[in-house]
mmCIF file of C-alpha atoms in Angstrom:
data_model
loop_
_atom_site.group_PDB
_atom_site.id
_atom_site.type_symbol
_atom_site.label_atom_id
_atom_site.label_comp_id
_atom_site.label_asym_id
_atom_site.label_seq_id
_atom_site.Cartn_x
_atom_site.Cartn_y
_atom_site.Cartn_z
ATOM 1 C CA MET A 1 4.403 -13.726 -5.913
ATOM 2 C CA PRO A 2 7.360 -12.998 -3.542
ATOM 3 C CA GLY A 3 6.804 -11.562 -0.012
ATOM 4 C CA GLU A 4 7.959 -8.240 0.495
ATOM 5 C CA HIS A 5 10.522 -9.453 3.073
ATOM 6 C CA HIS A 6 12.347 -10.973 0.038
ATOM 7 C CA ALA A 7 15.193 -9.199 -1.901
ATOM 8 C CA GLN A 8 14.234 -6.093 -3.899
ATOM 9 C CA ASP A 9 15.841 -4.452 -6.977
ATOM 10 C CA GLU A 10 13.876 -1.425 -7.121
ATOM 11 C CA VAL A 11 11.301 0.785 -5.422
ATOM 12 C CA TRP A 12 8.980 2.895 -7.557
ATOM 13 C CA MET A 13 7.000 5.909 -6.391
ATOM 14 C CA ALA A 14 4.811 8.650 -8.156
ATOM 15 C CA TRP A 15 5.120 12.179 -7.722
ATOM 16 C CA PRO A 16 1.877 13.697 -5.652
ATOM 17 C CA HIS A 17 0.170 16.763 -7.314
ATOM 18 C CA ARG A 18 -3.603 16.570 -7.075
ATOM 19 C CA PRO A 19 -5.067 19.509 -5.639
ATOM 20 C CA ASP A 20 -8.145 17.898 -4.684
ATOM 21 C CA ASN A 21 -6.406 15.427 -2.564
ATOM 22 C CA TRP A 22 -3.103 17.135 -1.648
ATOM 23 C CA ARG A 23 -3.503 20.418 0.233
ATOM 24 C CA ASP A 24 -1.643 23.712 -1.023
ATOM 25 C CA ASN A 25 -1.083 22.360 -4.485
ATOM 26 C CA GLY A 26 0.858 19.277 -2.917
ATOM 27 C CA LYS A 27 3.831 21.307 -1.754
ATOM 28 C CA PRO A 28 3.597 19.938 1.992
ATOM 29 C CA VAL A 29 3.334 16.301 0.808
ATOM 30 C CA GLN A 30 5.906 16.939 -1.845
ATOM 31 C CA ALA A 31 8.512 17.602 1.084
ATOM 32 C CA VAL A 32 7.518 14.560 2.893
ATOM 33 C CA PHE A 33 7.696 12.277 -0.178
ATOM 34 C CA VAL A 34 11.386 13.353 -0.901
ATOM 35 C CA GLU A 35 12.251 12.353 2.678
ATOM 36 C CA LEU A 36 10.639 9.073 2.177
ATOM 37 C CA ALA A 37 12.484 8.661 -1.234
ATOM 38 C CA ILE A 38 15.841 9.385 0.401
ATOM 39 C CA ALA A 39 14.920 7.285 3.380
ATOM 40 C CA ILE A 40 14.214 4.095 1.249
ATOM 41 C CA ALA A 41 17.276 4.819 -1.163
ATOM 42 C CA GLN A 42 19.386 3.816 1.785
ATOM 43 C CA PHE A 43 18.432 0.263 1.244
ATOM 44 C CA THR A 44 17.235 0.026 -2.134
ATOM 45 C CA PRO A 45 17.206 2.052 -5.445
ATOM 46 C CA VAL A 46 14.288 4.251 -6.131
ATOM 47 C CA THR A 47 12.579 5.418 -9.047
ATOM 48 C CA VAL A 48 10.078 8.213 -9.440
ATOM 49 C CA ILE A 49 7.613 8.745 -12.045
ATOM 50 C CA VAL A 50 6.169 12.353 -12.826
ATOM 51 C CA SER A 51 4.444 13.989 -15.805
ATOM 52 C CA ASP A 52 6.131 16.060 -18.368
ATOM 53 C CA GLU A 53 4.608 19.109 -16.689
ATOM 54 C CA LEU A 54 6.325 18.524 -13.299
ATOM 55 C CA TYR A 55 9.296 16.742 -14.497
ATOM 56 C CA ARG A 56 11.473 19.993 -13.439
ATOM 57 C CA GLN A 57 9.794 20.338 -10.024
ATOM 58 C CA ALA A 58 10.579 16.648 -9.176
ATOM 59 C CA ARG A 59 13.927 16.519 -10.397
ATOM 60 C CA LYS A 60 15.085 19.748 -8.471
ATOM 61 C CA GLN A 61 13.765 18.304 -5.262
ATOM 62 C CA LEU A 62 15.029 14.828 -5.399
ATOM 63 C CA PRO A 63 18.755 14.075 -5.082
ATOM 64 C CA ASN A 64 20.718 12.718 -8.107
ATOM 65 C CA ASP A 65 20.798 9.234 -7.161
ATOM 66 C CA ILE A 66 17.038 8.912 -7.306
ATOM 67 C CA GLU A 67 16.021 8.165 -11.000
ATOM 68 C CA VAL A 68 13.322 10.550 -12.310
ATOM 69 C CA LEU A 69 11.167 9.449 -15.223
ATOM 70 C CA LYS A 70 8.571 10.922 -17.499
ATOM 71 C CA ILE A 71 5.576 8.704 -16.928
ATOM 72 C CA ALA A 72 2.348 10.625 -16.118
ATOM 73 C CA SER A 73 -0.279 9.255 -13.503
ATOM 74 C CA ASN A 74 -3.680 10.672 -12.159
ATOM 75 C CA ASP A 75 -2.447 10.351 -8.588
ATOM 76 C CA CYS A 76 0.560 9.071 -6.723
ATOM 77 C CA TRP A 77 -0.523 5.645 -5.190
ATOM 78 C CA MET A 78 2.110 3.405 -6.676
ATOM 79 C CA ARG A 79 1.161 0.332 -4.522
ATOM 80 C CA ASP A 80 -2.301 0.190 -6.488
ATOM 81 C CA ILE A 81 -1.266 1.586 -10.039
ATOM 82 C CA GLY A 82 2.235 -0.323 -10.218
ATOM 83 C CA ALA A 83 2.948 -3.691 -11.519
ATOM 84 C CA THR A 84 2.620 -6.642 -9.161
ATOM 85 C CA TYR A 85 5.734 -8.922 -10.065
ATOM 86 C CA VAL A 86 5.865 -12.586 -9.816
ATOM 87 C CA ILE A 87 8.862 -15.098 -10.228
ATOM 88 C CA ASN A 88 8.626 -18.606 -11.656
ATOM 89 C CA ASN A 89 10.645 -21.578 -10.651
ATOM 90 C CA ASN A 90 13.532 -20.784 -13.119
ATOM 91 C CA GLY A 91 13.784 -17.363 -11.505
ATOM 92 C CA GLN A 92 11.905 -15.533 -14.778
ATOM 93 C CA ARG A 93 10.176 -12.600 -13.479
ATOM 94 C CA ARG A 94 6.963 -11.120 -15.036
ATOM 95 C CA GLY A 95 4.591 -8.105 -14.309
ATOM 96 C CA ILE A 96 1.067 -8.330 -13.650
ATOM 97 C CA SER A 97 -1.124 -5.392 -14.737
ATOM 98 C CA TRP A 98 -4.500 -5.276 -12.973
ATOM 99 C CA GLN A 99 -7.380 -3.107 -13.955
ATOM 100 C CA PHE A 100 -7.429 0.016 -12.007
ATOM 101 C CA ASN A 101 -10.925 2.065 -11.681
ATOM 102 C CA ALA A 102 -9.804 4.665 -8.926
ATOM 103 C CA TRP A 103 -11.080 2.541 -5.982
ATOM 104 C CA GLY A 104 -14.626 2.178 -7.370
ATOM 105 C CA GLY A 105 -15.313 3.423 -10.775
ATOM 106 C CA THR A 106 -18.371 4.907 -11.169
ATOM 107 C CA LEU A 107 -20.072 3.562 -8.251
ATOM 108 C CA ASP A 108 -17.712 5.011 -5.364
ATOM 109 C CA GLY A 109 -14.383 5.905 -7.212
ATOM 110 C CA LEU A 110 -12.301 8.742 -5.893
ATOM 111 C CA TYR A 111 -12.110 10.556 -9.342
ATOM 112 C CA ASP A 112 -13.484 10.413 -12.736
ATOM 113 C CA ASP A 113 -10.463 9.906 -14.964
ATOM 114 C CA TRP A 114 -8.092 7.156 -14.008
ATOM 115 C CA THR A 115 -6.574 6.532 -17.753
ATOM 116 C CA LEU A 116 -3.109 7.459 -16.568
ATOM 117 C CA ASP A 117 -3.065 5.493 -13.763
ATOM 118 C CA ASN A 118 -4.278 2.357 -15.542
ATOM 119 C CA ALA A 119 -1.497 2.554 -18.010
ATOM 120 C CA VAL A 120 1.515 2.692 -15.393
ATOM 121 C CA ALA A 121 1.994 -1.003 -14.685
ATOM 122 C CA LYS A 122 2.706 -1.784 -18.479
ATOM 123 C CA GLN A 123 5.080 1.034 -18.699
ATOM 124 C CA MET A 124 6.682 0.250 -15.531
ATOM 125 C CA THR A 125 7.524 -3.595 -16.796
ATOM 126 C CA GLU A 126 8.824 -1.924 -20.096
ATOM 127 C CA VAL A 127 11.411 -0.039 -18.043
ATOM 128 C CA THR A 128 12.066 -2.970 -15.573
ATOM 129 C CA GLY A 129 12.575 -5.256 -18.817
ATOM 130 C CA ASP A 130 9.887 -7.773 -17.806
ATOM 131 C CA SER A 131 7.262 -9.007 -19.872
ATOM 132 C CA CYS A 132 3.579 -8.121 -18.618
ATOM 133 C CA ASP A 133 0.369 -9.947 -18.280
ATOM 134 C CA GLU A 134 -2.675 -7.644 -18.487
ATOM 135 C CA VAL A 135 -5.437 -9.281 -16.705
ATOM 136 C CA ASP A 136 -9.018 -8.310 -16.664
ATOM 137 C CA LEU A 137 -9.427 -8.447 -12.916
ATOM 138 C CA ILE A 138 -10.268 -5.081 -11.220
ATOM 139 C CA LEU A 139 -7.835 -5.156 -8.201
ATOM 140 C CA GLU A 140 -5.275 -2.627 -6.445
ATOM 141 C CA GLY A 141 -1.695 -3.938 -5.108
ATOM 142 C CA GLY A 142 -2.747 -2.351 -1.726
ATOM 143 C CA SER A 143 -5.485 -4.931 -1.283
ATOM 144 C CA ILE A 144 -3.546 -8.048 -1.325
ATOM 145 C CA HIS A 145 -0.305 -9.129 1.106
ATOM 146 C CA CYS A 146 1.501 -12.331 -0.019
ATOM 147 C CA ASP A 147 3.756 -14.271 2.302
ATOM 148 C CA GLY A 148 5.917 -15.533 -0.459
ATOM 149 C CA ASP A 149 5.216 -19.227 0.514
ATOM 150 C CA GLY A 150 1.719 -19.697 -1.053
ATOM 151 C CA THR A 151 -0.435 -17.703 1.324
ATOM 152 C CA LEU A 152 -2.275 -14.782 0.506
ATOM 153 C CA TYR A 153 -4.083 -12.206 2.719
ATOM 154 C CA THR A 154 -6.956 -9.758 1.836
ATOM 155 C CA THR A 155 -10.313 -8.537 2.869
ATOM 156 C CA GLU A 156 -13.814 -9.105 2.000
ATOM 157 C CA GLU A 157 -14.439 -5.455 2.295
ATOM 158 C CA CYS A 158 -12.307 -4.760 -0.926
ATOM 159 C CA LEU A 159 -12.135 -7.554 -3.230
ATOM 160 C CA LEU A 160 -16.037 -8.422 -2.768
ATOM 161 C CA HIS A 161 -17.141 -4.922 -3.150
ATOM 162 C CA PRO A 162 -19.846 -4.215 -5.671
ATOM 163 C CA SER A 163 -17.382 -1.686 -7.133
ATOM 164 C CA ARG A 164 -14.773 -3.931 -7.978
ATOM 165 C CA ASN A 165 -15.770 -7.235 -9.723
ATOM 166 C CA PRO A 166 -19.480 -7.738 -9.030
ATOM 167 C CA GLN A 167 -19.910 -10.405 -11.898
ATOM 168 C CA LEU A 168 -17.460 -12.746 -9.752
ATOM 169 C CA SER A 169 -18.101 -14.738 -6.935
ATOM 170 C CA LYS A 170 -15.765 -15.301 -4.114
ATOM 171 C CA SER A 171 -14.597 -18.446 -5.267
ATOM 172 C CA ASP A 172 -14.095 -17.037 -8.666
ATOM 173 C CA ILE A 173 -11.800 -14.276 -7.357
ATOM 174 C CA GLU A 174 -10.108 -17.057 -5.264
ATOM 175 C CA ARG A 175 -9.571 -19.025 -8.240
ATOM 176 C CA GLN A 176 -8.001 -16.139 -10.424
ATOM 177 C CA LEU A 177 -5.606 -15.079 -7.761
ATOM 178 C CA LYS A 178 -4.510 -18.538 -7.068
ATOM 179 C CA GLU A 179 -3.691 -18.961 -10.808
ATOM 180 C CA ILE A 180 -2.205 -15.435 -11.428
ATOM 181 C CA LEU A 181 -0.265 -15.290 -8.397
ATOM 182 C CA GLY A 182 0.850 -18.819 -7.726
ATOM 183 C CA VAL A 183 -0.680 -19.010 -4.205
ATOM 184 C CA GLU A 184 -2.317 -21.722 -2.605
ATOM 185 C CA LYS A 185 -4.416 -20.574 0.158
ATOM 186 C CA ILE A 186 -6.108 -17.067 0.678
ATOM 187 C CA ILE A 187 -7.148 -15.782 4.136
ATOM 188 C CA TRP A 188 -9.842 -13.238 4.021
ATOM 189 C CA LEU A 189 -10.287 -10.887 6.659
ATOM 190 C CA THR A 190 -13.856 -9.554 6.834
ATOM 191 C CA HIS A 191 -13.007 -5.756 6.960
ATOM 192 C CA GLY A 192 -10.069 -3.543 6.526
ATOM 193 C CA LEU A 193 -9.485 -0.218 8.697
ATOM 194 C CA PHE A 194 -12.639 1.824 9.925
ATOM 195 C CA ASN A 195 -13.331 4.753 7.329
ATOM 196 C CA ASP A 196 -10.633 3.541 4.698
ATOM 197 C CA GLU A 197 -11.882 4.971 1.393
ATOM 198 C CA THR A 198 -10.007 2.265 -0.472
ATOM 199 C CA ASN A 199 -12.983 -0.002 0.774
ATOM 200 C CA GLY A 200 -10.611 -1.681 3.347
ATOM 201 C CA HIS A 201 -7.197 -2.676 1.879
ATOM 202 C CA ILE A 202 -5.388 -5.114 3.719
ATOM 203 C CA ASP A 203 -2.298 -3.135 3.754
ATOM 204 C CA ASN A 204 -3.706 -0.516 5.873
ATOM 205 C CA ILE A 205 -4.676 -2.923 8.852
ATOM 206 C CA LEU A 206 -2.103 -6.115 8.428
ATOM 207 C CA HIS A 207 1.409 -6.673 7.284
ATOM 208 C CA VAL A 208 3.105 -9.828 6.751
ATOM 209 C CA VAL A 209 6.379 -10.330 8.362
ATOM 210 C CA LYS A 210 7.426 -13.675 7.193
ATOM 211 C CA PRO A 211 5.512 -16.921 6.327
ATOM 212 C CA GLY A 212 3.183 -17.743 9.420
ATOM 213 C CA GLU A 213 3.973 -14.219 10.895
ATOM 214 C CA VAL A 214 1.916 -11.041 10.555
ATOM 215 C CA LEU A 215 1.614 -7.630 12.301
ATOM 216 C CA LEU A 216 -2.103 -6.326 12.842
ATOM 217 C CA THR A 217 -3.488 -3.035 14.344
ATOM 218 C CA VAL A 218 -5.393 -3.507 17.246
ATOM 219 C CA CYS A 219 -7.594 -1.067 18.995
ATOM 220 C CA ASP A 220 -7.825 -1.233 22.940
ATOM 221 C CA ASP A 221 -10.805 1.283 23.046
ATOM 222 C CA PRO A 222 -14.364 -0.900 23.070
ATOM 223 C CA THR A 223 -15.949 2.162 22.291
ATOM 224 C CA ASP A 224 -14.118 2.584 18.841
ATOM 225 C CA PRO A 225 -15.773 1.143 15.776
ATOM 226 C CA GLN A 226 -12.239 -0.138 15.216
ATOM 227 C CA TYR A 227 -12.185 -2.197 18.266
ATOM 228 C CA ALA A 228 -14.673 -4.879 16.723
ATOM 229 C CA ILE A 229 -12.953 -5.030 13.503
ATOM 230 C CA SER A 230 -9.744 -5.706 14.887
ATOM 231 C CA GLN A 231 -10.851 -8.253 17.405
ATOM 232 C CA GLN A 232 -12.473 -10.256 14.774
ATOM 233 C CA ALA A 233 -9.366 -10.286 12.524
ATOM 234 C CA LEU A 234 -7.382 -11.153 15.462
ATOM 235 C CA SER A 235 -9.718 -14.113 16.455
ATOM 236 C CA LEU A 236 -9.620 -15.458 12.745
ATOM 237 C CA LEU A 237 -6.009 -15.092 12.308
ATOM 238 C CA GLN A 238 -5.164 -16.973 15.432
ATOM 239 C CA GLN A 239 -7.810 -19.694 14.382
ATOM 240 C CA SER A 240 -6.163 -20.067 10.990
ATOM 241 C CA THR A 241 -3.225 -21.935 9.449
ATOM 242 C CA ASP A 242 -1.256 -20.731 6.323
ATOM 243 C CA ALA A 243 -0.831 -22.669 3.193
ATOM 244 C CA LYS A 244 1.893 -24.608 4.623
ATOM 245 C CA GLY A 245 -0.100 -25.690 7.895
ATOM 246 C CA ARG A 246 1.531 -23.197 10.052
ATOM 247 C CA LYS A 247 -0.309 -21.540 13.065
ATOM 248 C CA ILE A 248 -0.111 -17.684 12.361
ATOM 249 C CA LYS A 249 1.628 -15.702 14.874
ATOM 250 C CA VAL A 250 0.201 -12.302 15.203
ATOM 251 C CA HIS A 251 2.049 -8.990 16.485
ATOM 252 C CA ALA A 252 -0.287 -6.710 17.832
ATOM 253 C CA LEU A 253 0.211 -2.880 16.441
ATOM 254 C CA PRO A 254 -1.393 -0.039 18.326
ATOM 255 C CA MET A 255 -3.643 2.063 16.673
ATOM 256 C CA PRO A 256 -2.863 5.930 16.573
ATOM 257 C CA GLY A 257 -5.312 8.587 17.564
ATOM 258 C CA PRO A 258 -8.096 8.333 16.411
ATOM 259 C CA LEU A 259 -6.908 11.215 14.350
ATOM 260 C CA TYR A 260 -8.944 13.971 12.318
ATOM 261 C CA LEU A 261 -8.243 16.132 9.746
ATOM 262 C CA SER A 262 -8.066 19.713 10.894
ATOM 263 C CA GLU A 263 -9.866 22.982 9.647
ATOM 264 C CA GLN A 264 -6.470 24.409 8.657
ATOM 265 C CA GLU A 265 -5.467 21.141 6.484
ATOM 266 C CA ALA A 266 -9.047 21.134 4.952
ATOM 267 C CA GLU A 267 -8.768 24.626 3.636
ATOM 268 C CA GLY A 268 -5.901 23.955 1.490
ATOM 269 C CA ILE A 269 -7.587 21.209 -0.471
ATOM 270 C CA ILE A 270 -9.523 21.979 -3.781
ATOM 271 C CA PRO A 271 -13.083 20.308 -3.320
ATOM 272 C CA SER A 272 -14.200 17.614 -5.830
ATOM 273 C CA SER A 273 -17.091 15.354 -6.158
ATOM 274 C CA GLY A 274 -14.959 12.273 -5.649
ATOM 275 C CA MET A 275 -12.940 12.719 -2.516
ATOM 276 C CA VAL A 276 -14.576 13.919 0.689
ATOM 277 C CA ARG A 277 -11.923 16.278 2.671
ATOM 278 C CA GLN A 278 -13.832 18.159 5.430
ATOM 279 C CA ALA A 279 -12.436 19.422 8.509
ATOM 280 C CA GLY A 280 -13.500 16.832 11.485
ATOM 281 C CA GLU A 281 -13.179 13.605 9.003
ATOM 282 C CA ARG A 282 -11.620 10.747 10.697
ATOM 283 C CA LEU A 283 -8.195 9.628 9.139
ATOM 284 C CA ALA A 284 -7.547 6.008 8.249
ATOM 285 C CA ALA A 285 -4.194 5.905 10.382
ATOM 286 C CA SER A 286 -2.275 2.960 10.738
ATOM 287 C CA TYR A 287 1.244 2.014 11.536
ATOM 288 C CA ALA A 288 0.719 -1.423 9.527
ATOM 289 C CA ASN A 289 1.133 0.861 6.443
ATOM 290 C CA PHE A 290 4.866 0.638 6.397
ATOM 291 C CA LEU A 291 7.418 -0.648 3.906
ATOM 292 C CA ILE A 292 9.939 -3.659 4.132
ATOM 293 C CA SER A 293 12.618 -2.882 1.797
ATOM 294 C CA ASN A 294 15.798 -5.063 1.758
ATOM 295 C CA GLY A 295 17.511 -4.482 5.328
ATOM 296 C CA GLY A 296 15.215 -1.558 6.123
ATOM 297 C CA ILE A 297 11.731 -0.845 7.650
ATOM 298 C CA ILE A 298 10.412 2.515 6.730
ATOM 299 C CA PHE A 299 7.413 3.449 9.119
ATOM 300 C CA PRO A 300 4.967 6.191 9.623
ATOM 301 C CA LEU A 301 5.036 8.355 12.610
ATOM 302 C CA LEU A 302 1.801 9.460 13.396
ATOM 303 C CA ASP A 303 0.902 9.883 17.027
ATOM 304 C CA GLU A 304 3.298 10.931 19.911
ATOM 305 C CA LYS A 305 1.373 8.791 22.368
ATOM 306 C CA HIS A 306 1.756 5.610 20.444
ATOM 307 C CA ASP A 307 4.843 6.018 18.108
ATOM 308 C CA ALA A 308 7.456 4.469 20.573
ATOM 309 C CA LYS A 309 4.907 1.543 21.234
ATOM 310 C CA ALA A 310 4.676 0.746 17.458
ATOM 311 C CA GLN A 311 8.489 1.097 16.807
ATOM 312 C CA SER A 312 9.156 -1.205 19.574
ATOM 313 C CA VAL A 313 6.564 -3.703 18.133
ATOM 314 C CA LEU A 314 8.000 -3.550 14.650
ATOM 315 C CA GLN A 315 11.538 -3.914 16.098
ATOM 316 C CA ALA A 316 10.657 -7.092 17.946
ATOM 317 C CA ALA A 317 9.203 -8.334 14.826
ATOM 318 C CA PHE A 318 12.171 -7.357 12.635
ATOM 319 C CA PRO A 319 14.920 -7.701 14.964
ATOM 320 C CA ASN A 320 17.783 -7.866 12.088
ATOM 321 C CA HIS A 321 16.407 -4.581 10.043
ATOM 322 C CA GLN A 322 16.988 -0.923 10.491
ATOM 323 C CA LEU A 323 14.067 1.077 11.366
ATOM 324 C CA VAL A 324 13.506 4.577 9.736
ATOM 325 C CA GLY A 325 10.433 6.570 11.222
ATOM 326 C CA LEU A 326 9.056 9.315 9.164
ATOM 327 C CA ASN A 327 6.557 12.162 10.237
ATOM 328 C CA CYS A 328 3.875 11.073 7.546
ATOM 329 C CA ARG A 329 0.725 13.012 8.453
ATOM 330 C CA GLU A 330 0.753 14.842 5.077
ATOM 331 C CA ILE A 331 0.715 11.434 3.503
ATOM 332 C CA LEU A 332 -2.413 10.559 5.383
ATOM 333 C CA LEU A 333 -4.186 13.390 4.564
ATOM 334 C CA GLY A 334 -4.127 11.837 1.248
ATOM 335 C CA GLY A 335 -5.990 8.801 2.284
ATOM 336 C CA GLY A 336 -3.050 6.445 2.595
ATOM 337 C CA ASN A 337 0.608 6.124 3.624
ATOM 338 C CA ILE A 338 4.217 4.765 3.072
ATOM 339 C CA HIS A 339 3.116 1.225 1.787
ATOM 340 C CA CYS A 340 0.406 2.772 -0.529
ATOM 341 C CA MET A 341 2.928 5.399 -1.851
ATOM 342 C CA THR A 342 5.627 2.563 -2.900
ATOM 343 C CA GLN A 343 5.695 -0.544 -5.225
ATOM 344 C CA HIS A 344 8.708 -2.786 -4.883
ATOM 345 C CA VAL A 345 10.405 -4.752 -7.919
ATOM 346 C CA PRO A 346 11.327 -8.192 -6.233
ATOM 347 C CA SER A 347 15.006 -9.613 -7.087
ATOM 348 C CA SER A 348 14.678 -12.819 -9.644
ATOM 349 C CA ALA A 349 17.047 -14.371 -7.145
ATOM 350 C CA ASN A 350 14.811 -14.554 -4.535
ATOM 351 C CA ASP A 351 15.982 -17.871 -2.775
ATOM 352 C CA SER A 352 16.283 -16.220 0.965
ATOM 353 C CA PRO A 353 14.826 -13.306 2.448
ATOM 354 C CA SER A 354 16.448 -10.231 3.036
#
């Protein structure tokens, strides 16, 4: 599995539309989605999938250089429903189709029917022209980060959650991930971001810069529940070495907020049994939820008090990349952010980072 910092051929996204997740029938978030697609397209070709019913809506709003395909999904979190790609030593690329159960299935999933989502990865590989390995492991793409050099980062909170693969032990899951993704070492954080409804995805608290180097969301308020989580993760990372024996350099990203769902924002959401969208709910906001795509870093602007500091930290970590910040509160209201909304297709010519 290549790292996200390696060269990419495409970035895929899925049109947001669920009225129980997106306020006002998705119109506000669709406007931000278009801005995001345009920003990514500066660096990498973008493909957007959408249902037949909403095709004309998406096609009208997106510029002509962005490809729009009629592939339906239950929601829009392409990182979790799209294919994860691996490349062998001969440069042959393959897609991995994980089993998807809406972040918890019947135990604590966010919606009841995820049939369309679970079929996306296979269709994606058919379009990209790659063979597809359909595996039995329940896993979302946002729950893993890889450095492309043998090390994978994840959280126990998510991969060992009883709603994923309760029949498998930690060592069973490690063995499968090493075999499927070609990694040599897995670094497990205990928890992800506080109140993250994905059960603690790694991509909402940590991002890989390159082998031996990561960004981590760090909270500076000892009274905040995120403080202890981040301090534990920081200590673990500083005491760890990666698959090649490197000590891990950690860049500390500030934590925005804390931010909360407003009454006005909550009023525009149609209630459902799976997703809790109530005024006053704490939002799982993180600057770590950004996308590396070739020469660009597309990152969320979330809090005026911390946006400039986050940008400074990101620029220091990626001195040769162009940073593009987008106001992403509308995406955050749905439970994720830029990284969650995108899935990259790595180039098979991946000898050197972008």
